[in-house]
Structure formats: C-alpha cells, structure tokens
PDB file of C-alpha atoms and ligand atoms in Angstrom:
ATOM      1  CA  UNK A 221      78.517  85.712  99.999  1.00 42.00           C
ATOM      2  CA  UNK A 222      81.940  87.000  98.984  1.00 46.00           C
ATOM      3  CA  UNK A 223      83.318  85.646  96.091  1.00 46.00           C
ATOM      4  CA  UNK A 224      87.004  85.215  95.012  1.00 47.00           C
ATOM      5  CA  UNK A 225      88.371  88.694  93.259  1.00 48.00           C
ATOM      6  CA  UNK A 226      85.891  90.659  93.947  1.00 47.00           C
ATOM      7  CA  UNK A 227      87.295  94.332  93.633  1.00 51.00           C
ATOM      8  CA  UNK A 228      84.342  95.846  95.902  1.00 75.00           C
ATOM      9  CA  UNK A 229      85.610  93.984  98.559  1.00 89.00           C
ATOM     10  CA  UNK A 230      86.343  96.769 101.654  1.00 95.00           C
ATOM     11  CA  UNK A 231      88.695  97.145 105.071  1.00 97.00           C
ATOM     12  CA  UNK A 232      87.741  98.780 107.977  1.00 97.00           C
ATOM     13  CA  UNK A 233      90.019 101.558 108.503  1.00 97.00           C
ATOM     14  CA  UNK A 234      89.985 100.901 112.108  1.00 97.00           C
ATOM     15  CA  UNK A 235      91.185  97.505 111.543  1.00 97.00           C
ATOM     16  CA  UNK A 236      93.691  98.298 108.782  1.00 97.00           C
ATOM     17  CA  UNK A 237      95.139 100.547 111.479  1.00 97.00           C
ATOM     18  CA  UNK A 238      94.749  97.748 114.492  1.00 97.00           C
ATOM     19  CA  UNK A 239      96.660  95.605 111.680  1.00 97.00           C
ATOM     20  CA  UNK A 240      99.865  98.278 111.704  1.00 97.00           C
ATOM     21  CA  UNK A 241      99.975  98.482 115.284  1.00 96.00           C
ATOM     22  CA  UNK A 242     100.213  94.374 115.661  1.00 94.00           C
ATOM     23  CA  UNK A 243     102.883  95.167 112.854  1.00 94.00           C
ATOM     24  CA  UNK A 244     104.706  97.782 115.112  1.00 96.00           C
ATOM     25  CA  UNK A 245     104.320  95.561 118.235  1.00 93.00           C
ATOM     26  CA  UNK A 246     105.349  92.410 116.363  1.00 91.00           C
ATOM     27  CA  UNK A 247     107.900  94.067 114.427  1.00 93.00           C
ATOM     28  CA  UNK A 248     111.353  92.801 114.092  1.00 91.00           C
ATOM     29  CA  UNK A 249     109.240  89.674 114.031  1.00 87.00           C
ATOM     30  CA  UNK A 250     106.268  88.643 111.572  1.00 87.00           C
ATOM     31  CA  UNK A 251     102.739  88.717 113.103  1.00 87.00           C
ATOM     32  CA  UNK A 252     100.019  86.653 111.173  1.00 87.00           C
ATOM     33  CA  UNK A 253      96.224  86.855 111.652  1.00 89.00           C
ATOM     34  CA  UNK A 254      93.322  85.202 109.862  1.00 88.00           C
ATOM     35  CA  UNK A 255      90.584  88.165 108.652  1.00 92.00           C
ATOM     36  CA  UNK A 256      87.427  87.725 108.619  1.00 92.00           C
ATOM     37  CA  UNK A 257      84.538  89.164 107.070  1.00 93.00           C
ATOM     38  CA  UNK A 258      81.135  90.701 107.241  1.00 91.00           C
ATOM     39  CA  UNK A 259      78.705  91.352 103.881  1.00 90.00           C
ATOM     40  CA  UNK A 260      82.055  92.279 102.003  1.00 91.00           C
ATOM     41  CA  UNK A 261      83.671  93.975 104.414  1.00 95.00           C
ATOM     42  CA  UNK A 262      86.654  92.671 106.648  1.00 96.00           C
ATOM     43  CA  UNK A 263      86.073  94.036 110.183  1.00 96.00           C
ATOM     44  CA  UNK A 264      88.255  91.402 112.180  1.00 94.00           C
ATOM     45  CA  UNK A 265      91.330  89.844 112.896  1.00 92.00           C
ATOM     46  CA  UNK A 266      92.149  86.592 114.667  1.00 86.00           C
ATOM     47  CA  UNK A 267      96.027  86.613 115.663  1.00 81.00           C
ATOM     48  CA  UNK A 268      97.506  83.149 115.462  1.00 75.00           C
ATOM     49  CA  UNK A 269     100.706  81.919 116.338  1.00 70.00           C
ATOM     50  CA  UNK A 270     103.776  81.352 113.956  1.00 67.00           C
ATOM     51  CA  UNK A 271     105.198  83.085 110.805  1.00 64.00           C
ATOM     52  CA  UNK A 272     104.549  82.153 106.940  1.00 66.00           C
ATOM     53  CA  UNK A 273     107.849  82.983 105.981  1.00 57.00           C
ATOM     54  CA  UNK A 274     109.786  80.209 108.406  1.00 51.00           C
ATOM     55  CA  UNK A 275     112.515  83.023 108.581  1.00 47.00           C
ATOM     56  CA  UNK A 276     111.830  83.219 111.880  1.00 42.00           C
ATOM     57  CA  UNK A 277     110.067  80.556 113.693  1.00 39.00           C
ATOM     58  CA  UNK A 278     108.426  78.054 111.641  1.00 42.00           C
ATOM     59  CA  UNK A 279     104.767  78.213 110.274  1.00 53.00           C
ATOM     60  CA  UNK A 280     101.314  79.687 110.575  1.00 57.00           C
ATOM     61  CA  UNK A 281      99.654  76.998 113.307  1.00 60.00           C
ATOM     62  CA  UNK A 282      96.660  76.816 110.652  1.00 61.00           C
ATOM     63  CA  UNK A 283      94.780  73.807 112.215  1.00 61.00           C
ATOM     64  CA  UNK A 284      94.620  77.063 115.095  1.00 61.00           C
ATOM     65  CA  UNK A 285      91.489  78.610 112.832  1.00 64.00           C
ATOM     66  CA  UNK A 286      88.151  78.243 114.224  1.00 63.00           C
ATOM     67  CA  UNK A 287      85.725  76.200 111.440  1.00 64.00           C
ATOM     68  CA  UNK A 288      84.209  79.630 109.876  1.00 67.00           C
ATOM     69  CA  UNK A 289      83.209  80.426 106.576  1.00 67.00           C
ATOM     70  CA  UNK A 290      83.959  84.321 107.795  1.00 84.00           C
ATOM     71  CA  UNK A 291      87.455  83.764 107.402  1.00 85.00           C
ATOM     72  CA  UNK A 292      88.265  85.405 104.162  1.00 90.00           C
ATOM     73  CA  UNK A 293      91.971  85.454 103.944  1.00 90.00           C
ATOM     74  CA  UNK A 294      94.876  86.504 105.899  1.00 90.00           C
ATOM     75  CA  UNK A 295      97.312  89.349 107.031  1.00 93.00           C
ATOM     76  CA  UNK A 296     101.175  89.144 107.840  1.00 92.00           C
ATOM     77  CA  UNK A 297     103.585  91.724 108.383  1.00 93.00           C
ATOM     78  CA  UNK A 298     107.200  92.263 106.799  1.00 93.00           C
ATOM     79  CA  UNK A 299     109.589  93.698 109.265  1.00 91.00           C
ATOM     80  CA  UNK A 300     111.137  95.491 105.887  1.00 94.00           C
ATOM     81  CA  UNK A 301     110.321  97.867 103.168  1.00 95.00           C
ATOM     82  CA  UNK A 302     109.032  95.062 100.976  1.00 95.00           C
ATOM     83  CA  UNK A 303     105.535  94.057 100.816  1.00 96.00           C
ATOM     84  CA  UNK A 304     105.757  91.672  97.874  1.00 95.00           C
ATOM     85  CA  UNK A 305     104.830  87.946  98.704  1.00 94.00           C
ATOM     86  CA  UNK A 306     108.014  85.811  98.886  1.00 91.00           C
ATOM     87  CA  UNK A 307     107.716  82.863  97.567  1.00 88.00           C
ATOM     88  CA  UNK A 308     106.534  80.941 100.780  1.00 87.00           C
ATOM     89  CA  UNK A 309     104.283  83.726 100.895  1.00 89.00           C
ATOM     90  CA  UNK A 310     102.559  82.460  97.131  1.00 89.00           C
ATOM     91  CA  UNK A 311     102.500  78.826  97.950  1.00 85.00           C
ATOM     92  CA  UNK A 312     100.690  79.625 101.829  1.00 83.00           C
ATOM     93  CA  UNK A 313      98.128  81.998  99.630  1.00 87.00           C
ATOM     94  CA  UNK A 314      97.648  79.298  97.377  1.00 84.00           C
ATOM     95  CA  UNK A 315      96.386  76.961  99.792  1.00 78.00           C
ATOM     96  CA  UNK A 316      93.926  79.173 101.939  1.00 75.00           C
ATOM     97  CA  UNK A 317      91.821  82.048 101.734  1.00 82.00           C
ATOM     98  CA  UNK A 318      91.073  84.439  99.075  1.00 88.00           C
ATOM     99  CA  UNK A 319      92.799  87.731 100.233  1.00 94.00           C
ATOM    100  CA  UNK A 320      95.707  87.932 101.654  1.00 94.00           C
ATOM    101  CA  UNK A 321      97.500  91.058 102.936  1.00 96.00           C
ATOM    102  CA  UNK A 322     101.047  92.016 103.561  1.00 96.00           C
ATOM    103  CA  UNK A 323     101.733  95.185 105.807  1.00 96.00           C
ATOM    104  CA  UNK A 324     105.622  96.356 105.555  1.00 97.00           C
ATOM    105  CA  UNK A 325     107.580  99.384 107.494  1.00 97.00           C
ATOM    106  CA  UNK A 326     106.912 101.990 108.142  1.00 97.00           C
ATOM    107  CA  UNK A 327     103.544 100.100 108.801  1.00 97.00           C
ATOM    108  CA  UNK A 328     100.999 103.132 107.866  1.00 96.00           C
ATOM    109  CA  UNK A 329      98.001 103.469 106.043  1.00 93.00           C
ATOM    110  CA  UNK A 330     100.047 103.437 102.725  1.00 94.00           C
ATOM    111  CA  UNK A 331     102.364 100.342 103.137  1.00 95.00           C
ATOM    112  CA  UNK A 332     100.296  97.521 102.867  1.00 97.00           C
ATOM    113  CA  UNK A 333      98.886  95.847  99.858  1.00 97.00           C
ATOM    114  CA  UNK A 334      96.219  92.860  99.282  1.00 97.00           C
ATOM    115  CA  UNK A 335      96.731  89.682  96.996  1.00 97.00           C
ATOM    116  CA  UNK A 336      94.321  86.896  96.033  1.00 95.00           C
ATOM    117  CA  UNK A 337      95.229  83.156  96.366  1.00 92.00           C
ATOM    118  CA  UNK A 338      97.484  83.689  93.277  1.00 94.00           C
ATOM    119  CA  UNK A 339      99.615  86.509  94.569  1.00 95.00           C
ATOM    120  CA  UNK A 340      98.259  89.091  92.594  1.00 96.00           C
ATOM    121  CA  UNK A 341      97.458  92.233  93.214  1.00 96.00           C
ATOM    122  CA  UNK A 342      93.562  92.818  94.576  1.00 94.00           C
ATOM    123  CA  UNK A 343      91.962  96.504  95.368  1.00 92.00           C
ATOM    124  CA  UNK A 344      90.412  96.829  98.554  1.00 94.00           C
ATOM    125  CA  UNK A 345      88.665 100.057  99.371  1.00 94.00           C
ATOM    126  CA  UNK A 346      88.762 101.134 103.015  1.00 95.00           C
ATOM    127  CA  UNK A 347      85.835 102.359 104.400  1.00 93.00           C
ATOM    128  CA  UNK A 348      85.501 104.677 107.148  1.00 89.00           C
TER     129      UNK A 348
HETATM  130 ZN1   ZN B 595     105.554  87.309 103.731  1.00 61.17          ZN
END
C-alpha cells in the first residue's frame, strides 16, 4: 500500500519521459493525466481532458477517473519555465491524490518536480 509522503516512492523513467513528450505535444496548452501506481512505483498515465489552471479551458473532467485505488496522484504540464503550483494548482492537490507533478519547458528529465496534497515538495527517485 502506498502511503501519503512516502520519500521511497519511484517513477519510471520511461514514463517520466512519455510525460515530457505529452508536455511537448500539448505544449502551448496544459496536458493533465491521472498516475497510477504499482508496489510504489508509478508506471502509468491516464490522460484526461481539461486543464487545472482554467487559463486555458476550464477544469480537469475529474468524475473522467476510473474507480481505482492505483491512482496515486496526478501530472500537468506548464507551457513556461515555472514549475511551482499556482494557486489553483494547491487547492486541485488538496482535494485528490497524494503526488502530484508539474513538468515545465524545456520539458526534460530535469524540469519537473513532485508535490504532495499540500504543495510541498516530495522526492521521487526514478528508476530505470
Ligand atoms: Zn499548474
């Protein structure tokens, strides 16, 4: 079972790199996805429609997300060179999940960081 803060919680490289191309793809718009989780490890993404921020085109469609204990948190990319939560950011990771990621340009393995349901910051190795 994962528990909230946990700092051996991991990220699939592969994934953390799936996650910057959605960013790429997405960019100059936000893409959101729901991760999920295996024994500690978050191995998948589930894109959903919308944006957290409402800069763009409203809000994460959260009634979207299957019924799944897997899903551990989410991901959303910044089309800037920011990847602090904004403040719609904080009160969205407030209400679900327990880590929440925020990928900004130039999308790479160094720009993204992870945040628990309070908005601060969370380690999360990646493995592989
Ligand atoms: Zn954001």
């Amino acid at each position: 079972m994962l528990s909230q803060d946990k700092a051996s919680l991991r990220i699939d490289a592969g994934l953390l790199d799936a996650i910057n191309e959605a960013a790429v793809q997405t960019y100059p718009n936000e893409f959101v996805a729901a991760l999920r989780a295996e024994e500690g490890t978050i191995r998948e993404m589930l894109m959903l429609p919308g944006t957290i921020s409402g800069e763009t085109s409203g809000i994460l469609h959260l009634h979207m997300l299957p019924i799944d204990f897997s899903v551990v948190g989410t991901v959303h990319s910044h089309p800037g060179h920011s990847a602090r939560p904004s403040e719609a950011d904080l009160a969205f990771f407030s209400h679900f999940g327990s880590v929440h990621i925020i990928t900004c340009l130039p999308f790479d393995r160094t720009s993204w960081r992870a945040y628990n349901l309070r908005g601060e910051r969370i380690e999360l190795k990646v493995e592989g």
